[in-house]
Amino acid sequence: MNDEHRDEFRQDDRRRLDDPRNVTRIVYGLAVLCLLALVADFFYAKHPYFSVEHWPGFYALYGFTGSVGLVLTAKGLRRWLRRDEDYYEPPERDEGVEELPGRNRDDD
């Protein structure tokens, strides 16, 4: 494979979200959609069950608070459930120790 073909492959391998400008556009687009949903909250009739549901933007605040709570809970659980890097790897075998014939060490 020559260098020209390799460079062409690298350019074609880029994805849409590899460009930081596209990620920024998505973030701003989502922010605009959230603001539009918040503004729309003022223009429809609500039929609340609880009095707190009368507040404008209650569901936006409730959803944001719930999401932040989930993230913080997940971070706490991560610290509690974290394992060592080699937790799932089998222990290294000693080179000087011979195994008995016909017996598999993983059967223990």
PDB file of N, CA and C in Angstrom:
ATOM      1  N   MET A   1       0.852  -1.165   0.000  1.00  0.00           N
ATOM      2  CA  MET A   1       0.000   0.000   0.000  1.00  0.00           C
ATOM      3  C   MET A   1       0.903   1.235   0.000  1.00  0.00           C
ATOM      4  N   ASN A   2       0.699   2.103  -0.961  1.00  0.00           N
ATOM      5  CA  ASN A   2       1.540   3.295  -1.022  1.00  0.00           C
ATOM      6  C   ASN A   2       0.992   4.380  -0.106  1.00  0.00           C
ATOM      7  N   ASP A   3       1.803   5.418   0.115  1.00  0.00           N
ATOM      8  CA  ASP A   3       1.437   6.489   1.053  1.00  0.00           C
ATOM      9  C   ASP A   3       0.213   7.268   0.583  1.00  0.00           C
ATOM     10  N   GLU A   4       0.080   7.441  -0.732  1.00  0.00           N
ATOM     11  CA  GLU A   4      -1.049   8.198  -1.259  1.00  0.00           C
ATOM     12  C   GLU A   4      -2.373   7.488  -0.949  1.00  0.00           C
ATOM     13  N   HIS A   5      -2.387   6.181  -1.118  1.00  0.00           N
ATOM     14  CA  HIS A   5      -3.597   5.402  -0.831  1.00  0.00           C
ATOM     15  C   HIS A   5      -3.904   5.406   0.672  1.00  0.00           C
ATOM     16  N   ARG A   6      -2.880   5.348   1.488  1.00  0.00           N
ATOM     17  CA  ARG A   6      -3.050   5.354   2.943  1.00  0.00           C
ATOM     18  C   ARG A   6      -3.650   6.694   3.400  1.00  0.00           C
ATOM     19  N   ASP A   7      -3.171   7.823   2.846  1.00  0.00           N
ATOM     20  CA  ASP A   7      -3.720   9.130   3.200  1.00  0.00           C
ATOM     21  C   ASP A   7      -5.175   9.258   2.755  1.00  0.00           C
ATOM     22  N   GLU A   8      -5.494   8.717   1.586  1.00  0.00           N
ATOM     23  CA  GLU A   8      -6.865   8.756   1.096  1.00  0.00           C
ATOM     24  C   GLU A   8      -7.781   7.950   2.018  1.00  0.00           C
ATOM     25  N   PHE A   9      -7.301   6.816   2.491  1.00  0.00           N
ATOM     26  CA  PHE A   9      -8.080   5.986   3.407  1.00  0.00           C
ATOM     27  C   PHE A   9      -8.342   6.720   4.715  1.00  0.00           C
ATOM     28  N   ARG A  10      -7.351   7.445   5.221  1.00  0.00           N
ATOM     29  CA  ARG A  10      -7.524   8.186   6.477  1.00  0.00           C
ATOM     30  C   ARG A  10      -8.572   9.282   6.327  1.00  0.00           C
ATOM     31  N   GLN A  11      -8.595   9.961   5.182  1.00  0.00           N
ATOM     32  CA  GLN A  11      -9.576  11.016   4.967  1.00  0.00           C
ATOM     33  C   GLN A  11     -10.983  10.440   4.842  1.00  0.00           C
ATOM     34  N   ASP A  12     -11.127   9.306   4.203  1.00  0.00           N
ATOM     35  CA  ASP A  12     -12.435   8.688   4.037  1.00  0.00           C
ATOM     36  C   ASP A  12     -12.928   8.054   5.323  1.00  0.00           C
ATOM     37  N   ASP A  13     -12.025   7.772   6.238  1.00  0.00           N
ATOM     38  CA  ASP A  13     -12.393   7.096   7.475  1.00  0.00           C
ATOM     39  C   ASP A  13     -13.002   8.041   8.508  1.00  0.00           C
ATOM     40  N   ARG A  14     -12.934   9.346   8.265  1.00  0.00           N
ATOM     41  CA  ARG A  14     -13.486  10.301   9.221  1.00  0.00           C
ATOM     42  C   ARG A  14     -15.002  10.207   9.226  1.00  0.00           C
ATOM     43  N   ARG A  15     -15.571  10.323  10.392  1.00  0.00           N
ATOM     44  CA  ARG A  15     -17.019  10.283  10.555  1.00  0.00           C
ATOM     45  C   ARG A  15     -17.543  11.693  10.780  1.00  0.00           C
ATOM     46  N   ARG A  16     -18.845  11.821  10.731  1.00  0.00           N
ATOM     47  CA  ARG A  16     -19.471  13.134  10.845  1.00  0.00           C
ATOM     48  C   ARG A  16     -19.184  13.794  12.193  1.00  0.00           C
ATOM     49  N   LEU A  17     -19.151  13.016  13.271  1.00  0.00           N
ATOM     50  CA  LEU A  17     -18.949  13.590  14.598  1.00  0.00           C
ATOM     51  C   LEU A  17     -17.477  13.740  14.969  1.00  0.00           C
ATOM     52  N   ASP A  18     -16.569  13.400  14.046  1.00  0.00           N
ATOM     53  CA  ASP A  18     -15.148  13.624  14.299  1.00  0.00           C
ATOM     54  C   ASP A  18     -14.795  15.112  14.227  1.00  0.00           C
ATOM     55  N   ASP A  19     -15.618  15.875  13.545  1.00  0.00           N
ATOM     56  CA  ASP A  19     -15.386  17.313  13.422  1.00  0.00           C
ATOM     57  C   ASP A  19     -16.023  18.023  14.623  1.00  0.00           C
ATOM     58  N   PRO A  20     -15.226  18.735  15.434  1.00  0.00           N
ATOM     59  CA  PRO A  20     -15.777  19.400  16.626  1.00  0.00           C
ATOM     60  C   PRO A  20     -16.882  20.399  16.315  1.00  0.00           C
ATOM     61  N   ARG A  21     -16.854  21.005  15.124  1.00  0.00           N
ATOM     62  CA  ARG A  21     -17.917  21.954  14.769  1.00  0.00           C
ATOM     63  C   ARG A  21     -19.277  21.265  14.709  1.00  0.00           C
ATOM     64  N   ASN A  22     -19.306  20.027  14.220  1.00  0.00           N
ATOM     65  CA  ASN A  22     -20.574  19.305  14.136  1.00  0.00           C
ATOM     66  C   ASN A  22     -21.109  18.954  15.523  1.00  0.00           C
ATOM     67  N   VAL A  23     -20.228  18.618  16.428  1.00  0.00           N
ATOM     68  CA  VAL A  23     -20.646  18.320  17.803  1.00  0.00           C
ATOM     69  C   VAL A  23     -21.213  19.586  18.446  1.00  0.00           C
ATOM     70  N   THR A  24     -20.572  20.705  18.227  1.00  0.00           N
ATOM     71  CA  THR A  24     -21.057  21.981  18.758  1.00  0.00           C
ATOM     72  C   THR A  24     -22.429  22.315  18.189  1.00  0.00           C
ATOM     73  N   ARG A  25     -22.623  22.072  16.900  1.00  0.00           N
ATOM     74  CA  ARG A  25     -23.933  22.319  16.286  1.00  0.00           C
ATOM     75  C   ARG A  25     -25.014  21.464  16.924  1.00  0.00           C
ATOM     76  N   ILE A  26     -24.704  20.222  17.195  1.00  0.00           N
ATOM     77  CA  ILE A  26     -25.689  19.332  17.818  1.00  0.00           C
ATOM     78  C   ILE A  26     -26.044  19.822  19.218  1.00  0.00           C
ATOM     79  N   VAL A  27     -25.036  20.228  19.985  1.00  0.00           N
ATOM     80  CA  VAL A  27     -25.292  20.726  21.348  1.00  0.00           C
ATOM     81  C   VAL A  27     -26.166  21.974  21.298  1.00  0.00           C
ATOM     82  N   TYR A  28     -25.851  22.916  20.407  1.00  0.00           N
ATOM     83  CA  TYR A  28     -26.664  24.123  20.299  1.00  0.00           C
ATOM     84  C   TYR A  28     -28.065  23.797  19.801  1.00  0.00           C
ATOM     85  N   GLY A  29     -28.190  22.856  18.888  1.00  0.00           N
ATOM     86  CA  GLY A  29     -29.504  22.449  18.396  1.00  0.00           C
ATOM     87  C   GLY A  29     -30.359  21.854  19.501  1.00  0.00           C
ATOM     88  N   LEU A  30     -29.763  21.019  20.331  1.00  0.00           N
ATOM     89  CA  LEU A  30     -30.505  20.444  21.454  1.00  0.00           C
ATOM     90  C   LEU A  30     -30.907  21.515  22.466  1.00  0.00           C
ATOM     91  N   ALA A  31     -30.032  22.495  22.686  1.00  0.00           N
ATOM     92  CA  ALA A  31     -30.360  23.589  23.612  1.00  0.00           C
ATOM     93  C   ALA A  31     -31.539  24.392  23.079  1.00  0.00           C
ATOM     94  N   VAL A  32     -31.571  24.647  21.776  1.00  0.00           N
ATOM     95  CA  VAL A  32     -32.686  25.385  21.175  1.00  0.00           C
ATOM     96  C   VAL A  32     -33.981  24.587  21.304  1.00  0.00           C
ATOM     97  N   LEU A  33     -33.914  23.275  21.072  1.00  0.00           N
ATOM     98  CA  LEU A  33     -35.107  22.438  21.220  1.00  0.00           C
ATOM     99  C   LEU A  33     -35.622  22.448  22.661  1.00  0.00           C
ATOM    100  N   CYS A  34     -34.715  22.422  23.611  1.00  0.00           N
ATOM    101  CA  CYS A  34     -35.127  22.481  25.023  1.00  0.00           C
ATOM    102  C   CYS A  34     -35.784  23.816  25.346  1.00  0.00           C
ATOM    103  N   LEU A  35     -35.228  24.895  24.842  1.00  0.00           N
ATOM    104  CA  LEU A  35     -35.831  26.215  25.071  1.00  0.00           C
ATOM    105  C   LEU A  35     -37.206  26.319  24.423  1.00  0.00           C
ATOM    106  N   LEU A  36     -37.361  25.762  23.218  1.00  0.00           N
ATOM    107  CA  LEU A  36     -38.667  25.779  22.561  1.00  0.00           C
ATOM    108  C   LEU A  36     -39.695  24.978  23.356  1.00  0.00           C
ATOM    109  N   ALA A  37     -39.281  23.861  23.900  1.00  0.00           N
ATOM    110  CA  ALA A  37     -40.198  23.063  24.725  1.00  0.00           C
ATOM    111  C   ALA A  37     -40.571  23.824  25.995  1.00  0.00           C
ATOM    112  N   LEU A  38     -39.637  24.554  26.561  1.00  0.00           N
ATOM    113  CA  LEU A  38     -39.925  25.347  27.755  1.00  0.00           C
ATOM    114  C   LEU A  38     -40.882  26.492  27.432  1.00  0.00           C
ATOM    115  N   VAL A  39     -40.698  27.146  26.295  1.00  0.00           N
ATOM    116  CA  VAL A  39     -41.596  28.232  25.887  1.00  0.00           C
ATOM    117  C   VAL A  39     -42.982  27.665  25.576  1.00  0.00           C
ATOM    118  N   ALA A  40     -43.054  26.503  24.956  1.00  0.00           N
ATOM    119  CA  ALA A  40     -44.346  25.892  24.630  1.00  0.00           C
ATOM    120  C   ALA A  40     -45.132  25.553  25.890  1.00  0.00           C
ATOM    121  N   ASP A  41     -44.447  25.408  27.006  1.00  0.00           N
ATOM    122  CA  ASP A  41     -45.108  25.089  28.266  1.00  0.00           C
ATOM    123  C   ASP A  41     -46.065  26.200  28.705  1.00  0.00           C
ATOM    124  N   PHE A  42     -45.848  27.418  28.238  1.00  0.00           N
ATOM    125  CA  PHE A  42     -46.703  28.549  28.598  1.00  0.00           C
ATOM    126  C   PHE A  42     -47.987  28.607  27.759  1.00  0.00           C
ATOM    127  N   PHE A  43     -48.070  27.849  26.668  1.00  0.00           N
ATOM    128  CA  PHE A  43     -49.145  28.041  25.696  1.00  0.00           C
ATOM    129  C   PHE A  43     -50.130  26.882  25.573  1.00  0.00           C
ATOM    130  N   TYR A  44     -50.229  26.032  26.551  1.00  0.00           N
ATOM    131  CA  TYR A  44     -51.251  24.982  26.490  1.00  0.00           C
ATOM    132  C   TYR A  44     -51.892  24.829  27.863  1.00  0.00           C
ATOM    133  N   ALA A  45     -53.088  24.285  27.842  1.00  0.00           N
ATOM    134  CA  ALA A  45     -53.845  24.125  29.092  1.00  0.00           C
ATOM    135  C   ALA A  45     -53.349  22.885  29.817  1.00  0.00           C
ATOM    136  N   LYS A  46     -53.058  23.065  31.083  1.00  0.00           N
ATOM    137  CA  LYS A  46     -52.572  21.947  31.896  1.00  0.00           C
ATOM    138  C   LYS A  46     -53.723  21.424  32.752  1.00  0.00           C
ATOM    139  N   HIS A  47     -53.688  20.141  33.037  1.00  0.00           N
ATOM    140  CA  HIS A  47     -54.653  19.514  33.928  1.00  0.00           C
ATOM    141  C   HIS A  47     -53.873  18.785  35.020  1.00  0.00           C
ATOM    142  N   PRO A  48     -53.306  19.563  35.949  1.00  0.00           N
ATOM    143  CA  PRO A  48     -52.406  18.964  36.939  1.00  0.00           C
ATOM    144  C   PRO A  48     -53.149  18.197  38.021  1.00  0.00           C
ATOM    145  N   TYR A  49     -52.466  17.247  38.562  1.00  0.00           N
ATOM    146  CA  TYR A  49     -52.970  16.485  39.688  1.00  0.00           C
ATOM    147  C   TYR A  49     -52.464  17.089  40.994  1.00  0.00           C
ATOM    148  N   PHE A  50     -51.192  17.510  40.972  1.00  0.00           N
ATOM    149  CA  PHE A  50     -50.589  18.160  42.134  1.00  0.00           C
ATOM    150  C   PHE A  50     -50.451  19.654  41.860  1.00  0.00           C
ATOM    151  N   SER A  51     -50.441  20.447  42.900  1.00  0.00           N
ATOM    152  CA  SER A  51     -50.373  21.902  42.723  1.00  0.00           C
ATOM    153  C   SER A  51     -49.037  22.354  42.141  1.00  0.00           C
ATOM    154  N   VAL A  52     -47.989  21.612  42.393  1.00  0.00           N
ATOM    155  CA  VAL A  52     -46.662  21.992  41.894  1.00  0.00           C
ATOM    156  C   VAL A  52     -46.602  21.894  40.364  1.00  0.00           C
ATOM    157  N   GLU A  53     -47.479  21.129  39.767  1.00  0.00           N
ATOM    158  CA  GLU A  53     -47.483  20.975  38.311  1.00  0.00           C
ATOM    159  C   GLU A  53     -48.002  22.224  37.603  1.00  0.00           C
ATOM    160  N   HIS A  54     -48.544  23.174  38.335  1.00  0.00           N
ATOM    161  CA  HIS A  54     -48.977  24.445  37.752  1.00  0.00           C
ATOM    162  C   HIS A  54     -47.782  25.322  37.381  1.00  0.00           C
ATOM    163  N   TRP A  55     -46.667  25.133  38.022  1.00  0.00           N
ATOM    164  CA  TRP A  55     -45.502  25.983  37.787  1.00  0.00           C
ATOM    165  C   TRP A  55     -45.045  25.876  36.335  1.00  0.00           C
ATOM    166  N   PRO A  56     -44.738  27.006  35.726  1.00  0.00           N
ATOM    167  CA  PRO A  56     -44.184  26.954  34.363  1.00  0.00           C
ATOM    168  C   PRO A  56     -42.782  26.337  34.403  1.00  0.00           C
ATOM    169  N   GLY A  57     -42.549  25.421  33.509  1.00  0.00           N
ATOM    170  CA  GLY A  57     -41.236  24.782  33.430  1.00  0.00           C
ATOM    171  C   GLY A  57     -41.009  23.712  34.480  1.00  0.00           C
ATOM    172  N   PHE A  58     -42.072  23.280  35.164  1.00  0.00           N
ATOM    173  CA  PHE A  58     -41.901  22.284  36.219  1.00  0.00           C
ATOM    174  C   PHE A  58     -41.314  20.987  35.669  1.00  0.00           C
ATOM    175  N   TYR A  59     -41.846  20.519  34.554  1.00  0.00           N
ATOM    176  CA  TYR A  59     -41.377  19.235  34.025  1.00  0.00           C
ATOM    177  C   TYR A  59     -39.941  19.322  33.500  1.00  0.00           C
ATOM    178  N   ALA A  60     -39.558  20.485  32.984  1.00  0.00           N
ATOM    179  CA  ALA A  60     -38.169  20.671  32.554  1.00  0.00           C
ATOM    180  C   ALA A  60     -37.236  20.625  33.759  1.00  0.00           C
ATOM    181  N   LEU A  61     -37.614  21.304  34.815  1.00  0.00           N
ATOM    182  CA  LEU A  61     -36.805  21.302  36.035  1.00  0.00           C
ATOM    183  C   LEU A  61     -36.778  19.917  36.669  1.00  0.00           C
ATOM    184  N   TYR A  62     -37.922  19.256  36.685  1.00  0.00           N
ATOM    185  CA  TYR A  62     -38.018  17.906  37.247  1.00  0.00           C
ATOM    186  C   TYR A  62     -37.144  16.922  36.460  1.00  0.00           C
ATOM    187  N   GLY A  63     -37.196  16.996  35.136  1.00  0.00           N
ATOM    188  CA  GLY A  63     -36.377  16.115  34.297  1.00  0.00           C
ATOM    189  C   GLY A  63     -34.893  16.390  34.451  1.00  0.00           C
ATOM    190  N   PHE A  64     -34.524  17.671  34.502  1.00  0.00           N
ATOM    191  CA  PHE A  64     -33.117  18.022  34.679  1.00  0.00           C
ATOM    192  C   PHE A  64     -32.597  17.538  36.026  1.00  0.00           C
ATOM    193  N   THR A  65     -33.394  17.755  37.075  1.00  0.00           N
ATOM    194  CA  THR A  65     -32.991  17.317  38.421  1.00  0.00           C
ATOM    195  C   THR A  65     -32.853  15.792  38.474  1.00  0.00           C
ATOM    196  N   GLY A  66     -33.785  15.098  37.856  1.00  0.00           N
ATOM    197  CA  GLY A  66     -33.703  13.641  37.822  1.00  0.00           C
ATOM    198  C   GLY A  66     -32.480  13.144  37.078  1.00  0.00           C
ATOM    199  N   SER A  67     -32.152  13.781  35.963  1.00  0.00           N
ATOM    200  CA  SER A  67     -30.970  13.386  35.180  1.00  0.00           C
ATOM    201  C   SER A  67     -29.681  13.632  35.955  1.00  0.00           C
ATOM    202  N   VAL A  68     -29.581  14.781  36.584  1.00  0.00           N
ATOM    203  CA  VAL A  68     -28.392  15.082  37.385  1.00  0.00           C
ATOM    204  C   VAL A  68     -28.281  14.096  38.543  1.00  0.00           C
ATOM    205  N   GLY A  69     -29.413  13.771  39.157  1.00  0.00           N
ATOM    206  CA  GLY A  69     -29.406  12.784  40.243  1.00  0.00           C
ATOM    207  C   GLY A  69     -28.919  11.420  39.774  1.00  0.00           C
ATOM    208  N   LEU A  70     -29.357  10.994  38.581  1.00  0.00           N
ATOM    209  CA  LEU A  70     -28.899   9.718  38.033  1.00  0.00           C
ATOM    210  C   LEU A  70     -27.399   9.714  37.776  1.00  0.00           C
ATOM    211  N   VAL A  71     -26.881  10.807  37.229  1.00  0.00           N
ATOM    212  CA  VAL A  71     -25.448  10.885  36.944  1.00  0.00           C
ATOM    213  C   VAL A  71     -24.636  10.841  38.235  1.00  0.00           C
ATOM    214  N   LEU A  72     -25.061  11.598  39.228  1.00  0.00           N
ATOM    215  CA  LEU A  72     -24.323  11.606  40.497  1.00  0.00           C
ATOM    216  C   LEU A  72     -24.408  10.256  41.199  1.00  0.00           C
ATOM    217  N   THR A  73     -25.550   9.604  41.119  1.00  0.00           N
ATOM    218  CA  THR A  73     -25.686   8.268  41.700  1.00  0.00           C
ATOM    219  C   THR A  73     -24.774   7.277  40.987  1.00  0.00           C
ATOM    220  N   ALA A  74     -24.723   7.366  39.664  1.00  0.00           N
ATOM    221  CA  ALA A  74     -23.859   6.467  38.890  1.00  0.00           C
ATOM    222  C   ALA A  74     -22.391   6.691  39.227  1.00  0.00           C
ATOM    223  N   LYS A  75     -21.992   7.935  39.436  1.00  0.00           N
ATOM    224  CA  LYS A  75     -20.601   8.200  39.818  1.00  0.00           C
ATOM    225  C   LYS A  75     -20.280   7.595  41.179  1.00  0.00           C
ATOM    226  N   GLY A  76     -21.211   7.695  42.103  1.00  0.00           N
ATOM    227  CA  GLY A  76     -21.003   7.096  43.422  1.00  0.00           C
ATOM    228  C   GLY A  76     -20.937   5.578  43.346  1.00  0.00           C
ATOM    229  N   LEU A  77     -21.814   4.990  42.550  1.00  0.00           N
ATOM    230  CA  LEU A  77     -21.790   3.540  42.375  1.00  0.00           C
ATOM    231  C   LEU A  77     -20.507   3.074  41.702  1.00  0.00           C
ATOM    232  N   ARG A  78     -19.996   3.894  40.795  1.00  0.00           N
ATOM    233  CA  ARG A  78     -18.747   3.541  40.111  1.00  0.00           C
ATOM    234  C   ARG A  78     -17.604   3.431  41.117  1.00  0.00           C
ATOM    235  N   ARG A  79     -17.539   4.351  42.044  1.00  0.00           N
ATOM    236  CA  ARG A  79     -16.481   4.294  43.063  1.00  0.00           C
ATOM    237  C   ARG A  79     -16.639   3.069  43.951  1.00  0.00           C
ATOM    238  N   TRP A  80     -17.882   2.702  44.224  1.00  0.00           N
ATOM    239  CA  TRP A  80     -18.155   1.586  45.113  1.00  0.00           C
ATOM    240  C   TRP A  80     -17.952   0.236  44.420  1.00  0.00           C
ATOM    241  N   LEU A  81     -18.307   0.145  43.142  1.00  0.00           N
ATOM    242  CA  LEU A  81     -18.243  -1.120  42.411  1.00  0.00           C
ATOM    243  C   LEU A  81     -16.970  -1.308  41.597  1.00  0.00           C
ATOM    244  N   ARG A  82     -16.077  -0.358  41.619  1.00  0.00           N
ATOM    245  CA  ARG A  82     -14.876  -0.407  40.792  1.00  0.00           C
ATOM    246  C   ARG A  82     -14.023  -1.619  41.148  1.00  0.00           C
ATOM    247  N   ARG A  83     -13.443  -2.226  40.128  1.00  0.00           N
ATOM    248  CA  ARG A  83     -12.549  -3.368  40.295  1.00  0.00           C
ATOM    249  C   ARG A  83     -11.168  -3.005  39.770  1.00  0.00           C
ATOM    250  N   ASP A  84     -10.182  -3.788  40.166  1.00  0.00           N
ATOM    251  CA  ASP A  84      -8.840  -3.577  39.650  1.00  0.00           C
ATOM    252  C   ASP A  84      -8.818  -3.801  38.147  1.00  0.00           C
ATOM    253  N   GLU A  85      -7.805  -3.262  37.497  1.00  0.00           N
ATOM    254  CA  GLU A  85      -7.701  -3.348  36.050  1.00  0.00           C
ATOM    255  C   GLU A  85      -7.606  -4.794  35.564  1.00  0.00           C
ATOM    256  N   ASP A  86      -6.933  -5.644  36.317  1.00  0.00           N
ATOM    257  CA  ASP A  86      -6.751  -7.031  35.894  1.00  0.00           C
ATOM    258  C   ASP A  86      -7.723  -7.977  36.610  1.00  0.00           C
ATOM    259  N   TYR A  87      -8.887  -7.497  36.975  1.00  0.00           N
ATOM    260  CA  TYR A  87      -9.842  -8.290  37.759  1.00  0.00           C
ATOM    261  C   TYR A  87     -10.299  -9.544  37.004  1.00  0.00           C
ATOM    262  N   TYR A  88     -10.541  -9.431  35.694  1.00  0.00           N
ATOM    263  CA  TYR A  88     -11.063 -10.554  34.933  1.00  0.00           C
ATOM    264  C   TYR A  88      -9.982 -11.394  34.258  1.00  0.00           C
ATOM    265  N   GLU A  89      -8.761 -10.975  34.305  1.00  0.00           N
ATOM    266  CA  GLU A  89      -7.682 -11.742  33.683  1.00  0.00           C
ATOM    267  C   GLU A  89      -7.249 -12.857  34.621  1.00  0.00           C
ATOM    268  N   PRO A  90      -6.934 -14.007  34.054  1.00  0.00           N
ATOM    269  CA  PRO A  90      -6.461 -15.100  34.919  1.00  0.00           C
ATOM    270  C   PRO A  90      -5.091 -14.765  35.491  1.00  0.00           C
ATOM    271  N   PRO A  91      -4.771 -15.302  36.666  1.00  0.00           N
ATOM    272  CA  PRO A  91      -3.452 -15.024  37.243  1.00  0.00           C
ATOM    273  C   PRO A  91      -2.359 -15.644  36.364  1.00  0.00           C
ATOM    274  N   GLU A  92      -1.221 -14.993  36.358  1.00  0.00           N
ATOM    275  CA  GLU A  92      -0.113 -15.509  35.552  1.00  0.00           C
ATOM    276  C   GLU A  92       0.446 -16.770  36.187  1.00  0.00           C
ATOM    277  N   ARG A  93       0.793 -17.708  35.335  1.00  0.00           N
ATOM    278  CA  ARG A  93       1.312 -18.983  35.826  1.00  0.00           C
ATOM    279  C   ARG A  93       2.829 -18.898  35.982  1.00  0.00           C
ATOM    280  N   ASP A  94       3.328 -19.586  36.974  1.00  0.00           N
ATOM    281  CA  ASP A  94       4.768 -19.631  37.180  1.00  0.00           C
ATOM    282  C   ASP A  94       5.388 -20.569  36.149  1.00  0.00           C
ATOM    283  N   GLU A  95       6.478 -20.139  35.550  1.00  0.00           N
ATOM    284  CA  GLU A  95       7.144 -20.946  34.527  1.00  0.00           C
ATOM    285  C   GLU A  95       7.844 -22.153  35.130  1.00  0.00           C
ATOM    286  N   GLY A  96       8.291 -22.052  36.363  1.00  0.00           N
ATOM    287  CA  GLY A  96       9.060 -23.131  36.974  1.00  0.00           C
ATOM    288  C   GLY A  96       8.204 -24.257  37.539  1.00  0.00           C
ATOM    289  N   VAL A  97       6.899 -24.047  37.672  1.00  0.00           N
ATOM    290  CA  VAL A  97       6.031 -25.053  38.275  1.00  0.00           C
ATOM    291  C   VAL A  97       5.441 -25.922  37.169  1.00  0.00           C
ATOM    292  N   GLU A  98       5.605 -27.241  37.314  1.00  0.00           N
ATOM    293  CA  GLU A  98       5.039 -28.158  36.329  1.00  0.00           C
ATOM    294  C   GLU A  98       3.656 -28.585  36.781  1.00  0.00           C
ATOM    295  N   GLU A  99       2.762 -28.747  35.805  1.00  0.00           N
ATOM    296  CA  GLU A  99       1.419 -29.201  36.125  1.00  0.00           C
ATOM    297  C   GLU A  99       1.360 -30.713  36.037  1.00  0.00           C
ATOM    298  N   LEU A 100       0.462 -31.295  36.779  1.00  0.00           N
ATOM    299  CA  LEU A 100       0.279 -32.732  36.732  1.00  0.00           C
ATOM    300  C   LEU A 100      -0.390 -33.110  35.425  1.00  0.00           C
ATOM    301  N   PRO A 101       0.043 -34.207  34.804  1.00  0.00           N
ATOM    302  CA  PRO A 101      -0.598 -34.604  33.541  1.00  0.00           C
ATOM    303  C   PRO A 101      -2.048 -35.027  33.770  1.00  0.00           C
ATOM    304  N   GLY A 102      -2.918 -34.656  32.841  1.00  0.00           N
ATOM    305  CA  GLY A 102      -4.307 -35.045  32.919  1.00  0.00           C
ATOM    306  C   GLY A 102      -5.145 -34.157  33.810  1.00  0.00           C
ATOM    307  N   ARG A 103      -4.569 -33.155  34.400  1.00  0.00           N
ATOM    308  CA  ARG A 103      -5.352 -32.275  35.266  1.00  0.00           C
ATOM    309  C   ARG A 103      -5.282 -30.844  34.733  1.00  0.00           C
ATOM    310  N   ASN A 104      -6.422 -30.259  34.579  1.00  0.00           N
ATOM    311  CA  ASN A 104      -6.490 -28.892  34.090  1.00  0.00           C
ATOM    312  C   ASN A 104      -6.521 -27.944  35.285  1.00  0.00           C
ATOM    313  N   ARG A 105      -5.720 -26.934  35.242  1.00  0.00           N
ATOM    314  CA  ARG A 105      -5.607 -26.006  36.366  1.00  0.00           C
ATOM    315  C   ARG A 105      -6.874 -25.182  36.548  1.00  0.00           C
ATOM    316  N   ASP A 106      -7.639 -25.011  35.488  1.00  0.00           N
ATOM    317  CA  ASP A 106      -8.868 -24.207  35.557  1.00  0.00           C
ATOM    318  C   ASP A 106     -10.011 -24.966  36.225  1.00  0.00           C
ATOM    319  N   ASP A 107      -9.847 -26.286  36.474  1.00  0.00           N
ATOM    320  CA  ASP A 107     -10.913 -27.073  37.090  1.00  0.00           C
ATOM    321  C   ASP A 107     -11.021 -26.836  38.584  1.00  0.00           C
ATOM    322  N   ASP A 108     -10.063 -26.204  39.202  1.00  0.00           N
ATOM    323  CA  ASP A 108     -10.074 -25.999  40.660  1.00  0.00           C
ATOM    324  C   ASP A 108     -11.224 -25.142  41.087  1.00  0.00           C
TER     325      ASP A 108
END
